[in-house]
Amino acid sequence: MSLQEKRTLWSRQEQTTRFCKIKILLPLVILGYVISTTINPSLGVSYQQVISMDSLMSTTALVGSSSSSTAHSISNPIHSWLTTTENRPPTVEDEDDEGDEGDEDNNNKVVEEAATEIPLYRESSVKTEAAATISDHTTITTISDDLQCAICFFGLPRSYKELVLPSIIKHVLEPNAKYNCDIFVHFYARNKELKGRLNPGGEMDPKEIYALEGAVQQVMAATNSTTTPSSTSPAIIFSNDTERTFFDLRRKQIDKYLKTKDKTNSKKLYFPWKQKTWKRSSLVNLIRQWHSIETVFGLMEHYMTTVKNKNYTRVAMLRNDAMYLSPIDILKLDNDNGGDKNDQQHNVDDVNNEHFVIAPFANYPVNDRMIYGPYEAIKIWATQRFNLVETRAQNKANRGMVMHSETFMQQSILPAMEDLGYKQHVHPGLCFIRTRPDSKALYNDCRTQGMAKGFEKKSAVISEINNILGRSCEPAVGKKGNSANLLIQC
């Protein structure tokens, strides 16, 4: 079977699966709406205005119409009921990093959820007369000049307005403005994080993430003043889950992954018991990450098939809590050729649209924190984790490490992408660091288990952080061996 036949067959199987899911979910959503509005008619009111029932979202936050040029939102009746204070879950896990190497358990205490005014879904179209084309970009020979791209953000937004958003503007929005990429966001609506390993905890405001909308508008307006405009504006679409809605959707899977035992040795089948630093919360956080990734990709796909009516060519999957210290151009393999114009391995476009790009650090054994590349390759990265982990468990592959995030990525996810003919490319200069609440960040991230080119020295990392923020940040002071020594305070 040829590569093209493999890709076509896989795409058809995915379309059938998606249709079945929608067929099952839609009656449940409508029933939930009828029941909840009977109990409390006000639950159908949205964040800014009332949306018609035609736009009712399922619990996966599927997108509705994008015809309006103003920001919209919708509160799913089921989600609205669950986000009220009296209906919070009795206990939830604190989120550290979703399965990253070295995460440890946190206290099982109640974490306050965000206020009820945060909508499940919000959609807007950038208020600019037109968006930029790629006319000022390197000539593309295989990818059409009508490049269709999407940037998807996932996970918990920490220190968003203070640290994350300024870096997204400089190193994500501006490098990709010429492509007119649509933006999709899934986040967790939580306003507190408890202390954990490499995480001092603190307060968070999840509503800060909506500032991304204004940032996109400003970047596109500036781009339009210097380039030839196109006739369309990028979509900006948000969705979220609370702790309650997440556990309602994933509790059975979590219980299965935590409790199922391998009949051959009586040890846990899914849980990575060989990794001594992994705790119960490490696996729960991993599922949080997988859920957010799958949800935002589904949001993008539904928009693509029901509104855009064009397939995306390139897709990026980026974290909501990362501070990006180097440019991410969705079409490029690398950013810097070191001044050598004859160096064909760097500063070049992926003209055949055949490479998926990952970061050079946090190799445990590979970096699983972000990716960008061809749509079909990224679809496997985003949507096939829950399927491929079952195959991995059934085959008893690497017992004791079945759901270890980075090992699973290296042994199951990336090979599945390569089976479709796509190639892995490690971007040598890609650097981003994870943030924490209260304007803190792990400044050694892109210098651990690998090294991002240009950031070999700690001073280079701190210099770029200060450059992005326009103010000085200093390493936190702690006792020798204390995790505070890995944090920078801004």
Coordinates of C-alpha atoms in Angstrom, one line a residue, residues 4-188:
Q4 CA -1.0 8.2 -0.1
E5 CA -3.3 5.2 0.1
K6 CA -2.4 4.8 3.8
R7 CA -3.2 8.4 4.5
T8 CA -6.5 8.2 2.6
L9 CA -7.6 5.1 4.5
W10 CA -6.6 6.5 7.9
S11 CA -8.5 9.8 7.1
R12 CA -11.7 7.8 6.1
Q13 CA -11.5 5.8 9.3
E14 CA -11.2 9.0 11.3
Q15 CA -14.2 10.6 9.6
T16 CA -16.4 7.6 10.4
T17 CA -15.3 7.6 14.0
R18 CA -16.0 11.3 14.3
F19 CA -19.5 11.0 12.8
C20 CA -20.4 8.2 15.3
K21 CA -19.2 10.4 18.2
I22 CA -21.3 13.3 17.1
K23 CA -24.4 11.1 16.5
I24 CA -24.1 9.8 20.1
L25 CA -23.3 13.1 21.8
L26 CA -25.9 15.4 20.1
P27 CA -29.0 13.8 21.6
L28 CA -27.3 13.8 25.1
V29 CA -26.5 17.5 24.8
I30 CA -30.0 18.4 23.7
L31 CA -31.5 16.3 26.5
G32 CA -29.2 18.0 29.0
Y33 CA -30.3 21.4 27.8
V34 CA -34.0 20.5 28.2
I35 CA -33.5 19.2 31.7
S36 CA -31.2 22.0 32.9
T37 CA -33.3 24.8 31.5
T38 CA -36.4 23.3 33.1
I39 CA -34.7 23.4 36.4
N40 CA -33.2 26.9 35.8
P41 CA -34.0 28.7 32.6
S42 CA -31.2 31.3 33.1
L43 CA -28.6 28.6 32.4
G44 CA -28.9 29.2 28.7
V45 CA -27.6 32.8 28.9
S46 CA -24.1 33.3 27.4
Y47 CA -21.1 35.3 28.6
Q48 CA -21.9 38.3 26.5
Q49 CA -25.1 37.6 24.6
V50 CA -27.6 34.9 24.0
I51 CA -26.7 32.5 21.2
S52 CA -29.3 30.5 19.2
M53 CA -29.9 26.9 20.0
D54 CA -28.4 26.1 16.6
S55 CA -25.1 27.0 18.1
L56 CA -25.4 24.7 21.1
M57 CA -22.1 23.1 21.9
S58 CA -21.4 19.6 22.9
T59 CA -19.0 18.9 25.9
T60 CA -16.2 18.8 23.4
A61 CA -16.9 22.5 22.6
L62 CA -17.6 22.1 18.8
V63 CA -17.6 25.4 17.0
G64 CA -20.7 27.0 15.5
S65 CA -20.9 29.9 13.0
S66 CA -18.0 32.3 12.6
S67 CA -19.9 34.9 10.5
S68 CA -20.0 37.6 13.1
S69 CA -17.1 40.0 13.4
T70 CA -17.6 40.5 17.1
A71 CA -16.6 38.2 20.0
H72 CA -19.2 35.6 21.0
S73 CA -19.5 33.0 23.6
I74 CA -21.8 30.2 24.7
S75 CA -22.4 28.5 28.0
N76 CA -23.2 24.9 27.6
P77 CA -26.1 24.3 30.0
I78 CA -24.5 21.2 31.4
H79 CA -21.2 22.9 31.9
S80 CA -22.8 26.0 33.4
W81 CA -24.5 23.9 36.1
L82 CA -21.3 22.1 37.0
T83 CA -19.2 25.3 37.4
T84 CA -21.4 26.7 40.2
T85 CA -19.7 26.7 43.7
E86 CA -22.2 24.3 45.2
N87 CA -21.6 21.7 42.5
R88 CA -17.9 21.6 42.5
P89 CA -16.3 18.2 42.9
P90 CA -15.4 17.2 46.5
T91 CA -11.7 16.7 45.7
V92 CA -9.5 17.4 42.7
E93 CA -5.8 16.9 41.9
D94 CA -3.4 19.8 41.8
E95 CA -1.9 20.2 38.4
D96 CA 1.9 20.3 38.2
D97 CA 3.1 19.4 34.7
E98 CA 1.0 16.9 32.7
G99 CA 3.3 14.0 32.8
D100 CA 6.6 15.8 32.3
E101 CA 9.7 13.9 33.6
G102 CA 10.2 14.3 37.4
D103 CA 6.7 15.5 38.4
E104 CA 5.7 14.4 41.9
D105 CA 2.5 14.1 43.7
N106 CA 0.7 17.0 45.2
N107 CA -1.8 17.2 48.0
N108 CA -5.3 16.1 47.2
K109 CA -7.1 19.2 48.3
V110 CA -10.0 21.2 46.9
V111 CA -8.8 23.7 44.3
E112 CA -11.1 26.7 43.7
E113 CA -12.5 26.8 40.2
A114 CA -13.0 29.9 38.1
A115 CA -16.1 32.1 38.4
T116 CA -19.2 31.1 36.5
E117 CA -18.8 34.0 34.0
I118 CA -16.1 32.2 32.1
P119 CA -17.8 30.8 29.0
L120 CA -17.4 27.3 27.7
Y121 CA -17.0 28.6 24.2
R122 CA -16.2 31.9 22.7
E123 CA -15.6 32.8 19.1
S124 CA -14.5 35.9 17.2
S125 CA -13.1 37.1 14.0
V126 CA -10.3 39.7 14.0
K127 CA -11.6 43.2 13.5
T128 CA -9.2 44.2 10.6
E129 CA -10.2 45.0 7.1
A130 CA -7.9 42.2 5.8
A131 CA -5.2 39.9 6.9
A132 CA -1.7 39.5 5.4
T133 CA -0.7 37.1 2.6
I134 CA 2.7 35.4 2.4
S135 CA 3.8 37.5 -0.5
D136 CA 6.9 38.6 1.3
H137 CA 7.9 35.1 2.2
T138 CA 10.3 32.7 0.5
T139 CA 8.8 31.2 -2.7
I140 CA 6.9 28.1 -2.0
T141 CA 7.2 25.4 -4.7
T142 CA 5.0 22.5 -3.3
I143 CA 2.8 24.0 -0.6
S144 CA 0.2 26.3 -2.3
D145 CA 0.6 30.0 -1.9
D146 CA -2.9 29.8 -0.3
L147 CA -1.4 28.3 2.8
Q148 CA -4.0 27.2 5.3
C149 CA -2.7 27.1 8.9
A150 CA -3.9 26.8 12.4
I151 CA -2.3 27.5 15.8
C152 CA -3.8 25.5 18.7
F153 CA -3.1 26.3 22.4
F154 CA -3.8 23.8 25.1
G155 CA -3.5 23.4 28.9
L156 CA -3.6 25.5 32.0
P157 CA -2.8 29.2 31.6
R158 CA -0.3 30.3 34.2
S159 CA 1.0 33.9 34.5
Y160 CA -0.6 34.5 31.2
K161 CA -0.7 38.2 30.8
E162 CA 2.5 38.8 32.7
L163 CA 4.8 36.3 31.0
V164 CA 3.1 34.1 28.4
L165 CA 1.2 36.6 26.2
P166 CA 4.1 39.0 25.5
S167 CA 6.2 36.0 24.3
I168 CA 3.3 34.7 22.1
I169 CA 3.0 38.1 20.5
K170 CA 6.7 38.4 19.7
H171 CA 7.6 34.8 18.9
V172 CA 4.4 33.2 17.7
L173 CA 1.9 35.8 16.4
E174 CA 4.3 38.1 14.6
P175 CA 6.3 35.4 12.8
N176 CA 3.1 33.8 11.5
A177 CA 1.0 36.9 10.8
K178 CA 1.9 36.7 7.1
Y179 CA 0.2 33.3 6.9
N180 CA -3.1 34.4 8.4
C181 CA -3.4 31.4 10.7
D182 CA -6.6 30.7 12.6
I183 CA -6.3 30.5 16.4
F184 CA -7.9 27.8 18.6
V185 CA -7.6 27.6 22.4
H186 CA -8.6 25.1 25.0
F187 CA -7.9 25.9 28.7
Y188 CA -8.8 24.8 32.2

